[in-house]
Amino acid sequence: MLTILAVSGLLGAGVIGATSASAHFGKMNATSSSLVSHKQADKDKHNGSKTTTTSAKSNATKKAHSKTDATPKNASETKVASSSVKAAQPATTQTQTQTDATTPSTNKVTSFDQLTQNQQLAMLADSCFAYKPTGTQFNVYMPTADQFVIYDIGEGVGGWPDHAVRFTNNHNGTYTIAGAESSGSSNSQMTSQNSYWKTIQNVSESSMVARFNQMDSSTRNMLENAFNIQATDFPYLPIQQNAIPNTNESGSQNEVSTSNFDRLPQNEKYVLMAKVGLGVANARSSYDVYAPSRDQVIIYDKGEGAGGWAMHSIRVTDNHDGTVTINRPVSDTAQATSQMYKGNSYWGQAVTATKAELLQAGDMLGQQDVNAVANVMVTIPGDFPYLPITQNTMPK
């Protein structure tokens, strides 16, 4: 098990502290100028023996370089002036260096390895979450050098599966992003016994460097200071778990359950879908079911206002194979669910549930509660007003 100290360098080489090149150049230039002045003075002195007349300016120059001609007063003034110039030079150089360090356009990076560890983590987090992960905090679980989990602990709505992402360093200029997948009927039922990490996509280091160079300094600094690194495994789902342990579901049992589900009244089916997809089905609430087609509906819990429509609506698609696909609204640009609308959102975050699992959710509620919730389900034949039912990609 790695210690926190050992973990600090796992993502790549940090940025070496930049030396003040302008300061070194200024010093060299000043020395060079001094050498040139003395050389020219010697030349003028040598030429003076051959020349019968000199200008007043030349005489003044000779006096400035002659120890015998300079008066104590003039020498003192010259020394004070020289000291003032030398004292002012480092301050000017420091101001320029600080300006360059905080201006992205003058501090471009060309390699992912040039970034500090926290900068790398910031770019990885920015590349994977459906929302812009600013103004939050992250736990980074990093027990190994090549695989770790970034968990958004500042955004709690939706449960840990919505806010945990696993990264794998492929050592070829890319990272593989994986999300939690489960046989559980909802996020609230996802555990290490019924879940696993499923690959979503790869992200290249070059694309993250490009984003880094375009990101404004305030957003960048906010992200860089949001990480708490821990050299332990992810507590909710082992980082190396790529399959569900001990899955034993027979086909014949699934067929019987599917048949039973299809016999249910339509509103009772919607209740079970709401229980699985939203995590709750409450008779004290009210639900609109938008059903523009037979195989795809949107269930909207309009009685629960906290979090806005995006947190309380799901799209359910019947796959006609004994399963349904449940999608939640996501956005690539909104920084909070309150900022989501049809112009920046789409149906994503898919999870597949068997009809047997829907029936199990009904068993958990009990028939009396199922009937009560079914009575507050209102079916509307039109499309969902907040997000079109067929919008599967980010609007352009």
Tab-separated table of C-alpha atoms in Angstrom:
chain	number	residue	atom	x	y	z
A	1	MET	CA	0.000	0.000	0.000
A	2	LEU	CA	1.478	3.338	-1.032
A	3	THR	CA	1.739	6.183	1.401
A	4	ILE	CA	0.368	9.636	0.686
A	5	LEU	CA	3.924	10.891	0.182
A	6	ALA	CA	4.629	8.241	-2.440
A	7	VAL	CA	1.416	8.999	-4.262
A	8	SER	CA	2.288	12.634	-4.834
A	9	GLY	CA	4.232	11.957	-8.019
A	10	LEU	CA	2.211	9.214	-9.632
A	11	LEU	CA	0.568	11.224	-12.385
A	12	GLY	CA	3.795	12.493	-13.916
A	13	ALA	CA	6.591	14.992	-13.523
A	14	GLY	CA	5.671	18.293	-11.901
A	15	VAL	CA	6.597	21.688	-13.273
A	16	ILE	CA	10.098	22.652	-12.276
A	17	GLY	CA	10.238	26.091	-10.668
A	18	ALA	CA	10.906	28.550	-13.481
A	19	THR	CA	14.102	30.623	-13.180
A	20	SER	CA	13.966	34.295	-14.006
A	21	ALA	CA	15.543	34.255	-17.459
A	22	SER	CA	14.983	37.976	-17.871
A	23	ALA	CA	16.930	38.630	-14.656
A	24	HIS	CA	19.893	36.577	-15.880
A	25	PHE	CA	19.741	38.229	-19.294
A	26	GLY	CA	19.585	41.688	-17.731
A	27	LYS	CA	22.654	40.951	-15.623
A	28	MET	CA	24.579	39.650	-18.617
A	29	ASN	CA	23.523	42.633	-20.722
A	30	ALA	CA	24.598	45.079	-18.028
A	31	THR	CA	28.019	43.428	-17.769
A	32	SER	CA	28.404	43.480	-21.538
A	33	SER	CA	27.471	47.166	-21.667
A	34	SER	CA	30.038	47.927	-18.984
A	35	LEU	CA	32.718	46.125	-20.916
A	36	VAL	CA	31.840	48.028	-24.082
A	37	SER	CA	31.941	51.382	-22.233
A	38	HIS	CA	35.423	50.769	-20.821
A	39	LYS	CA	36.708	49.584	-24.190
A	40	GLN	CA	35.338	52.698	-25.889
A	41	ALA	CA	36.835	54.902	-23.167
A	42	ASP	CA	40.287	53.417	-23.706
A	43	LYS	CA	39.901	53.974	-27.454
A	44	ASP	CA	38.888	57.602	-26.918
A	45	LYS	CA	41.851	58.140	-24.609
A	46	HIS	CA	44.216	56.705	-27.214
A	47	ASN	CA	42.744	58.818	-29.977
A	48	GLY	CA	42.951	61.935	-27.812
A	49	SER	CA	46.735	62.041	-28.119
A	50	LYS	CA	46.441	62.291	-31.885
A	51	THR	CA	43.542	64.771	-32.008
A	52	THR	CA	44.047	68.468	-31.298
A	53	THR	CA	40.402	69.380	-30.678
A	54	THR	CA	37.588	67.480	-28.908
A	55	SER	CA	33.956	68.347	-28.270
A	56	ALA	CA	32.652	69.291	-24.866
A	57	LYS	CA	30.709	66.023	-24.811
A	58	SER	CA	33.909	64.002	-25.409
A	59	ASN	CA	35.699	65.885	-22.625
A	60	ALA	CA	32.812	65.123	-20.290
A	61	THR	CA	32.986	61.453	-21.212
A	62	LYS	CA	36.704	61.330	-20.549
A	63	LYS	CA	36.198	63.017	-17.181
A	64	ALA	CA	33.553	60.472	-16.261
A	65	HIS	CA	35.987	57.621	-16.873
A	66	SER	CA	39.064	59.379	-15.411
A	67	LYS	CA	39.752	58.869	-11.691
A	68	THR	CA	41.955	61.956	-11.546
A	69	ASP	CA	39.492	64.350	-13.192
A	70	ALA	CA	36.324	63.230	-11.288
A	71	THR	CA	35.570	65.271	-8.161
A	72	PRO	CA	34.403	63.473	-4.972
A	73	LYS	CA	30.968	65.066	-5.385
A	74	ASN	CA	30.529	63.800	-8.956
A	75	ALA	CA	31.761	60.330	-7.991
A	76	SER	CA	29.237	60.139	-5.167
A	77	GLU	CA	26.370	61.163	-7.452
A	78	THR	CA	27.416	58.612	-10.044
A	79	LYS	CA	27.538	55.837	-7.425
A	80	VAL	CA	24.079	56.720	-6.072
A	81	ALA	CA	22.558	56.774	-9.558
A	82	SER	CA	24.118	53.432	-10.407
A	83	SER	CA	22.770	51.878	-7.197
A	84	SER	CA	19.263	53.136	-7.946
A	85	VAL	CA	19.262	51.533	-11.373
A	86	LYS	CA	20.517	48.208	-10.012
A	87	ALA	CA	17.903	48.197	-7.253
A	88	ALA	CA	15.082	48.898	-9.646
A	89	GLN	CA	16.000	46.137	-12.117
A	90	PRO	CA	15.072	43.048	-9.986
A	91	ALA	CA	11.666	44.580	-9.091
A	92	THR	CA	10.860	45.053	-12.787
A	93	THR	CA	11.965	41.490	-13.568
A	94	GLN	CA	9.887	40.040	-10.720
A	95	THR	CA	6.751	41.874	-11.855
A	96	GLN	CA	7.172	40.546	-15.387
A	97	THR	CA	7.720	36.993	-14.122
A	98	GLN	CA	4.586	37.114	-11.965
A	99	THR	CA	2.512	38.422	-14.849
A	100	ASP	CA	3.706	35.634	-17.146
A	101	ALA	CA	2.895	32.972	-14.537
A	102	THR	CA	-0.747	34.042	-14.220
A	103	THR	CA	-1.496	34.669	-17.899
A	104	PRO	CA	-2.393	31.460	-19.794
A	105	SER	CA	-1.476	32.952	-23.166
A	106	THR	CA	2.152	33.489	-22.046
A	107	ASN	CA	2.442	30.243	-20.097
A	108	LYS	CA	1.408	27.581	-22.579
A	109	VAL	CA	2.255	23.965	-21.843
A	110	THR	CA	2.972	21.430	-24.573
A	111	SER	CA	3.012	18.180	-22.609
A	112	PHE	CA	0.730	16.592	-20.003
A	113	ASP	CA	3.850	15.732	-17.981
A	114	GLN	CA	4.602	19.453	-17.631
A	115	LEU	CA	1.518	19.837	-15.433
A	116	THR	CA	1.647	19.424	-11.685
A	117	GLN	CA	-0.247	16.495	-10.179
A	118	ASN	CA	-3.205	18.673	-9.136
A	119	GLN	CA	-3.323	20.270	-12.569
A	120	GLN	CA	-3.439	16.803	-14.140
A	121	LEU	CA	-6.251	15.790	-11.799
A	122	ALA	CA	-8.112	18.992	-12.667
A	123	MET	CA	-7.899	18.195	-16.380
A	124	LEU	CA	-9.039	14.597	-15.813
A	125	ALA	CA	-12.020	15.718	-13.723
A	126	ASP	CA	-12.943	18.353	-16.304
A	127	SER	CA	-12.880	15.706	-19.053
A	128	CYS	CA	-15.349	13.216	-17.587
A	129	PHE	CA	-18.221	14.688	-15.571
A	130	ALA	CA	-21.545	15.464	-17.261
A	131	TYR	CA	-21.550	18.844	-15.485
A	132	LYS	CA	-18.763	21.372	-15.009
A	133	PRO	CA	-17.080	20.281	-11.753
A	134	THR	CA	-16.291	23.723	-10.326
A	135	GLY	CA	-16.971	24.913	-6.804
A	136	THR	CA	-16.843	21.390	-5.374
A	137	GLN	CA	-14.401	19.034	-3.618
A	138	PHE	CA	-12.979	15.673	-4.704
A	139	ASN	CA	-11.561	12.652	-2.948
A	140	VAL	CA	-8.942	10.887	-5.066
A	141	TYR	CA	-8.507	7.201	-4.179
A	142	MET	CA	-5.101	6.186	-5.537
A	143	PRO	CA	-3.835	2.840	-4.226
A	144	THR	CA	-1.852	2.131	-7.425
A	145	ALA	CA	0.084	4.232	-9.891
A	146	ASP	CA	-1.991	3.350	-12.940
A	147	GLN	CA	-5.592	3.212	-11.685
A	148	PHE	CA	-7.469	5.564	-9.387
A	149	VAL	CA	-10.944	6.954	-8.693
A	150	ILE	CA	-11.963	10.625	-8.586
A	151	TYR	CA	-15.085	11.012	-6.417
A	152	ASP	CA	-17.011	14.297	-6.283
A	153	ILE	CA	-17.917	14.575	-2.603
A	154	GLY	CA	-19.275	18.123	-2.941
A	155	GLU	CA	-22.188	17.195	-5.235
A	156	GLY	CA	-24.270	14.644	-3.331
A	157	VAL	CA	-27.471	14.492	-5.393
A	158	GLY	CA	-27.815	11.186	-7.250
A	159	GLY	CA	-25.613	9.014	-5.050
A	160	TRP	CA	-22.010	7.872	-5.411
A	161	PRO	CA	-22.419	6.120	-8.826
A	162	ASP	CA	-23.226	9.477	-10.460
A	163	HIS	CA	-20.127	11.170	-9.053
A	164	ALA	CA	-17.350	8.566	-9.147
A	165	VAL	CA	-15.116	7.923	-12.161
A	166	ARG	CA	-12.240	5.485	-12.527
A	167	PHE	CA	-9.182	6.416	-14.591
A	168	THR	CA	-6.616	4.037	-16.049
A	169	ASN	CA	-3.294	5.363	-17.329
A	170	ASN	CA	-2.606	3.492	-20.578
A	171	HIS	CA	0.952	4.848	-20.896
A	172	ASN	CA	0.363	5.686	-24.554
A	173	GLY	CA	-0.828	9.273	-24.196
A	174	THR	CA	-4.391	8.322	-23.199
A	175	TYR	CA	-6.461	7.578	-20.111
A	176	THR	CA	-9.465	5.219	-20.037
A	177	ILE	CA	-12.565	6.511	-18.240
A	178	ALA	CA	-14.904	3.998	-16.546
A	179	GLY	CA	-18.170	4.475	-14.672
A	180	ALA	CA	-20.028	2.296	-12.176
A	181	GLU	CA	-22.491	-0.175	-13.729
A	182	SER	CA	-24.811	-2.448	-11.758
A	183	SER	CA	-27.519	-5.056	-11.850
A	184	GLY	CA	-29.223	-3.115	-9.071
A	185	SER	CA	-32.524	-1.461	-9.883
A	186	SER	CA	-31.423	2.038	-8.797
A	187	ASN	CA	-28.381	3.949	-7.593
A	188	SER	CA	-29.529	3.561	-4.011
A	189	GLN	CA	-29.311	-0.227	-4.408
A	190	MET	CA	-25.844	-0.293	-5.975
A	191	THR	CA	-23.227	-2.041	-3.859
A	192	SER	CA	-19.867	-3.702	-4.383
A	193	GLN	CA	-21.747	-7.025	-4.634
A	194	ASN	CA	-23.840	-6.064	-7.670
A	195	SER	CA	-21.692	-3.443	-9.423
A	196	TYR	CA	-18.538	-3.157	-11.529
A	197	TRP	CA	-16.495	-0.627	-13.500
A	198	LYS	CA	-17.546	-0.335	-17.152
A	199	THR	CA	-15.401	1.448	-19.741
A	200	ILE	CA	-16.991	4.594	-21.170
A	201	GLN	CA	-14.332	6.138	-23.402
A	202	ASN	CA	-10.685	7.178	-23.722
A	203	VAL	CA	-9.402	10.719	-23.351
A	204	SER	CA	-6.084	11.871	-24.803
A	205	GLU	CA	-3.451	13.826	-22.917
A	206	SER	CA	-3.118	16.207	-25.883
A	207	SER	CA	-6.807	17.166	-25.693
A	208	MET	CA	-6.479	17.816	-21.955
A	209	VAL	CA	-3.403	20.001	-22.541
A	210	ALA	CA	-5.391	22.000	-25.107
A	211	ARG	CA	-8.177	22.535	-22.552
A	212	PHE	CA	-5.615	23.527	-19.920
A	213	ASN	CA	-4.167	26.227	-22.171
A	214	GLN	CA	-7.655	27.640	-22.830
A	215	MET	CA	-8.992	27.462	-19.264
A	216	ASP	CA	-9.229	30.757	-17.404
A	217	SER	CA	-6.979	31.072	-14.372
A	218	SER	CA	-9.784	31.390	-11.793
A	219	THR	CA	-11.471	28.138	-12.883
A	220	ARG	CA	-8.117	26.397	-13.069
A	221	ASN	CA	-7.089	27.500	-9.579
A	222	MET	CA	-10.470	26.455	-8.164
A	223	LEU	CA	-10.079	22.948	-9.578
A	224	GLU	CA	-6.428	22.570	-8.621
A	225	ASN	CA	-7.216	23.244	-4.948
A	226	ALA	CA	-10.190	20.862	-4.766
A	227	PHE	CA	-8.428	17.474	-4.416
A	228	ASN	CA	-7.905	15.349	-1.307
A	229	ILE	CA	-5.575	12.473	-2.260
A	230	GLN	CA	-5.811	9.183	-0.371
A	231	ALA	CA	-3.690	6.090	-0.931
A	232	THR	CA	-6.588	3.699	-0.279
A	233	ASP	CA	-9.095	1.753	-2.363
A	234	PHE	CA	-12.459	3.279	-3.239
A	235	PRO	CA	-14.766	2.271	-0.352
A	236	TYR	CA	-17.936	1.819	-2.447
A	237	LEU	CA	-16.528	-0.293	-5.288
A	238	PRO	CA	-13.037	-1.865	-5.516
A	239	ILE	CA	-11.019	-0.089	-8.181
A	240	GLN	CA	-10.035	-3.314	-9.954
A	241	GLN	CA	-13.534	-4.872	-9.989
A	242	ASN	CA	-14.401	-5.265	-13.675
A	243	ALA	CA	-17.272	-7.762	-13.316
A	244	ILE	CA	-20.155	-8.461	-10.943
A	245	PRO	CA	-19.133	-11.148	-8.456
A	246	ASN	CA	-21.183	-14.369	-8.419
A	247	THR	CA	-24.036	-13.493	-10.782
A	248	ASN	CA	-26.583	-16.339	-10.752
A	249	GLU	CA	-29.829	-15.450	-12.524
A	250	SER	CA	-31.537	-18.164	-14.579
A	251	GLY	CA	-33.201	-17.426	-17.895
A	252	SER	CA	-36.375	-19.289	-16.964
A	253	GLN	CA	-36.912	-17.157	-13.854
A	254	ASN	CA	-36.431	-14.000	-15.923
A	255	GLU	CA	-39.022	-15.148	-18.451
A	256	VAL	CA	-41.631	-15.805	-15.762
A	257	SER	CA	-41.006	-12.404	-14.168
A	258	THR	CA	-41.243	-10.677	-17.544
A	259	SER	CA	-44.575	-12.308	-18.221
A	260	ASN	CA	-45.891	-11.202	-14.846
A	261	PHE	CA	-44.723	-7.603	-15.424
A	262	ASP	CA	-46.443	-7.388	-18.813
A	263	ARG	CA	-49.753	-8.366	-17.199
A	264	LEU	CA	-49.724	-5.400	-14.819
A	265	PRO	CA	-52.002	-2.363	-15.390
A	266	GLN	CA	-50.127	0.420	-17.180
A	267	ASN	CA	-50.063	2.807	-14.209
A	268	GLU	CA	-48.615	0.101	-11.966
A	269	LYS	CA	-45.816	-0.426	-14.477
A	270	TYR	CA	-45.075	3.294	-14.291
A	271	VAL	CA	-44.942	3.090	-10.483
A	272	LEU	CA	-42.301	0.349	-10.628
A	273	MET	CA	-40.333	2.306	-13.236
A	274	ALA	CA	-40.407	5.392	-11.013
A	275	LYS	CA	-39.264	3.370	-8.011
A	276	VAL	CA	-36.310	1.941	-9.920
A	277	GLY	CA	-35.344	5.028	-11.944
A	278	LEU	CA	-35.999	7.805	-9.431
A	279	GLY	CA	-35.341	5.778	-6.304
A	280	VAL	CA	-38.686	6.738	-4.802
A	281	ALA	CA	-42.413	6.358	-5.527
A	282	ASN	CA	-44.490	8.405	-3.109
A	283	ALA	CA	-48.281	8.561	-3.010
A	284	ARG	CA	-48.061	12.050	-1.431
A	285	SER	CA	-46.386	13.333	-4.602
A	286	SER	CA	-47.787	13.647	-8.129
A	287	TYR	CA	-46.452	12.297	-11.424
A	288	ASP	CA	-46.892	13.211	-15.073
A	289	VAL	CA	-46.143	10.446	-17.575
A	290	TYR	CA	-45.395	11.749	-21.073
A	291	ALA	CA	-46.052	8.950	-23.552
A	292	PRO	CA	-45.785	10.119	-27.172
A	293	SER	CA	-44.971	6.537	-28.221
A	294	ARG	CA	-45.776	3.065	-26.933
A	295	ASP	CA	-42.211	1.989	-26.209
A	296	GLN	CA	-40.758	5.144	-24.666
A	297	VAL	CA	-42.133	7.304	-21.839
A	298	ILE	CA	-40.928	10.049	-19.528
A	299	ILE	CA	-41.915	9.958	-15.880
A	300	TYR	CA	-41.735	13.331	-14.114
A	301	ASP	CA	-42.134	13.602	-10.348
A	302	LYS	CA	-43.554	17.127	-10.333
A	303	GLY	CA	-44.483	16.966	-6.660
A	304	GLU	CA	-40.820	16.982	-5.621
A	305	GLY	CA	-39.425	20.398	-6.522
A	306	ALA	CA	-35.979	20.380	-4.874
A	307	GLY	CA	-33.254	20.215	-7.498
A	308	GLY	CA	-35.395	21.147	-10.509
A	309	TRP	CA	-36.917	19.043	-13.263
A	310	ALA	CA	-33.606	17.423	-14.234
A	311	MET	CA	-33.316	15.671	-10.873
A	312	HIS	CA	-36.869	14.297	-10.966
A	313	SER	CA	-37.411	13.006	-14.484
A	314	ILE	CA	-36.426	9.778	-16.225
A	315	ARG	CA	-36.905	8.333	-19.681
A	316	VAL	CA	-37.817	4.639	-19.865
A	317	THR	CA	-37.440	2.593	-23.061
A	318	ASP	CA	-38.872	-0.915	-23.421
A	319	ASN	CA	-36.234	-3.032	-25.195
A	320	HIS	CA	-38.650	-5.937	-25.833
A	321	ASP	CA	-36.119	-8.420	-24.503
A	322	GLY	CA	-37.206	-8.521	-20.869
A	323	THR	CA	-35.333	-5.309	-20.009
A	324	VAL	CA	-35.892	-1.562	-19.969
A	325	THR	CA	-33.323	1.226	-20.366
A	326	ILE	CA	-33.599	4.154	-17.974
A	327	ASN	CA	-31.962	7.478	-18.877
A	328	ARG	CA	-31.429	10.625	-16.818
A	329	PRO	CA	-30.947	14.187	-18.159
A	330	VAL	CA	-27.320	15.351	-18.375
A	331	SER	CA	-25.536	18.464	-19.641
A	332	ASP	CA	-22.017	19.117	-20.941
A	333	THR	CA	-22.055	22.812	-20.081
A	334	ALA	CA	-24.408	23.463	-17.154
A	335	GLN	CA	-22.615	23.845	-13.827
A	336	ALA	CA	-25.711	22.913	-11.801
A	337	THR	CA	-29.027	21.157	-12.447
A	338	SER	CA	-30.801	24.501	-12.008
A	339	GLN	CA	-29.040	25.707	-15.181
A	340	MET	CA	-30.139	22.767	-17.328
A	341	TYR	CA	-32.677	23.245	-20.123
A	342	LYS	CA	-33.399	21.700	-23.523
A	343	GLY	CA	-30.783	23.899	-25.197
A	344	ASN	CA	-27.880	22.419	-23.198
A	345	SER	CA	-29.111	18.972	-22.107
A	346	TYR	CA	-29.840	15.491	-23.415
A	347	TRP	CA	-30.843	12.031	-22.202
A	348	GLY	CA	-27.771	10.205	-20.864
A	349	GLN	CA	-26.586	8.217	-17.822
A	350	ALA	CA	-28.235	5.021	-19.046
A	351	VAL	CA	-28.858	2.016	-16.826
A	352	THR	CA	-30.555	-1.220	-17.865
A	353	ALA	CA	-32.987	-2.994	-15.537
A	354	THR	CA	-34.738	-6.309	-16.028
A	355	LYS	CA	-38.480	-6.530	-15.651
A	356	ALA	CA	-37.802	-8.991	-12.859
A	357	GLU	CA	-36.010	-6.196	-11.006
A	358	LEU	CA	-38.976	-3.902	-11.579
A	359	LEU	CA	-41.217	-6.511	-9.976
A	360	GLN	CA	-38.833	-6.804	-7.046
A	361	ALA	CA	-39.154	-3.045	-6.555
A	362	GLY	CA	-42.923	-3.545	-6.429
A	363	ASP	CA	-42.511	-6.226	-3.778
A	364	MET	CA	-40.485	-3.775	-1.705
A	365	LEU	CA	-43.268	-1.187	-1.920
A	366	GLY	CA	-46.125	-3.569	-1.317
A	367	GLN	CA	-49.348	-3.746	-3.309
A	368	GLN	CA	-51.142	-1.134	-1.218
A	369	ASP	CA	-48.468	1.520	-1.861
A	370	VAL	CA	-48.238	0.550	-5.533
A	371	ASN	CA	-51.966	1.132	-5.898
A	372	ALA	CA	-51.776	4.455	-4.051
A	373	VAL	CA	-48.974	5.787	-6.267
A	374	ALA	CA	-50.711	4.505	-9.403
A	375	ASN	CA	-53.660	6.736	-8.525
A	376	VAL	CA	-51.491	9.895	-8.732
A	377	MET	CA	-50.036	8.971	-12.147
A	378	VAL	CA	-51.385	11.185	-14.957
A	379	THR	CA	-50.647	10.106	-18.532
A	380	ILE	CA	-50.073	12.846	-21.117
A	381	PRO	CA	-49.830	11.827	-24.786
A	382	GLY	CA	-47.524	14.700	-25.778
A	383	ASP	CA	-43.750	15.168	-25.575
A	384	PHE	CA	-41.931	16.268	-22.417
A	385	PRO	CA	-41.796	20.103	-22.452
A	386	TYR	CA	-38.438	20.408	-20.669
A	387	LEU	CA	-36.437	17.996	-22.859
A	388	PRO	CA	-37.594	16.257	-26.077
A	389	ILE	CA	-37.896	12.520	-25.605
A	390	THR	CA	-35.679	11.744	-28.617
A	391	GLN	CA	-32.848	14.190	-27.733
A	392	ASN	CA	-29.913	11.831	-27.217
A	393	THR	CA	-27.026	14.217	-27.908
A	394	MET	CA	-25.939	17.692	-26.885
A	395	PRO	CA	-27.674	20.329	-29.068
A	396	LYS	CA	-25.364	22.169	-31.462
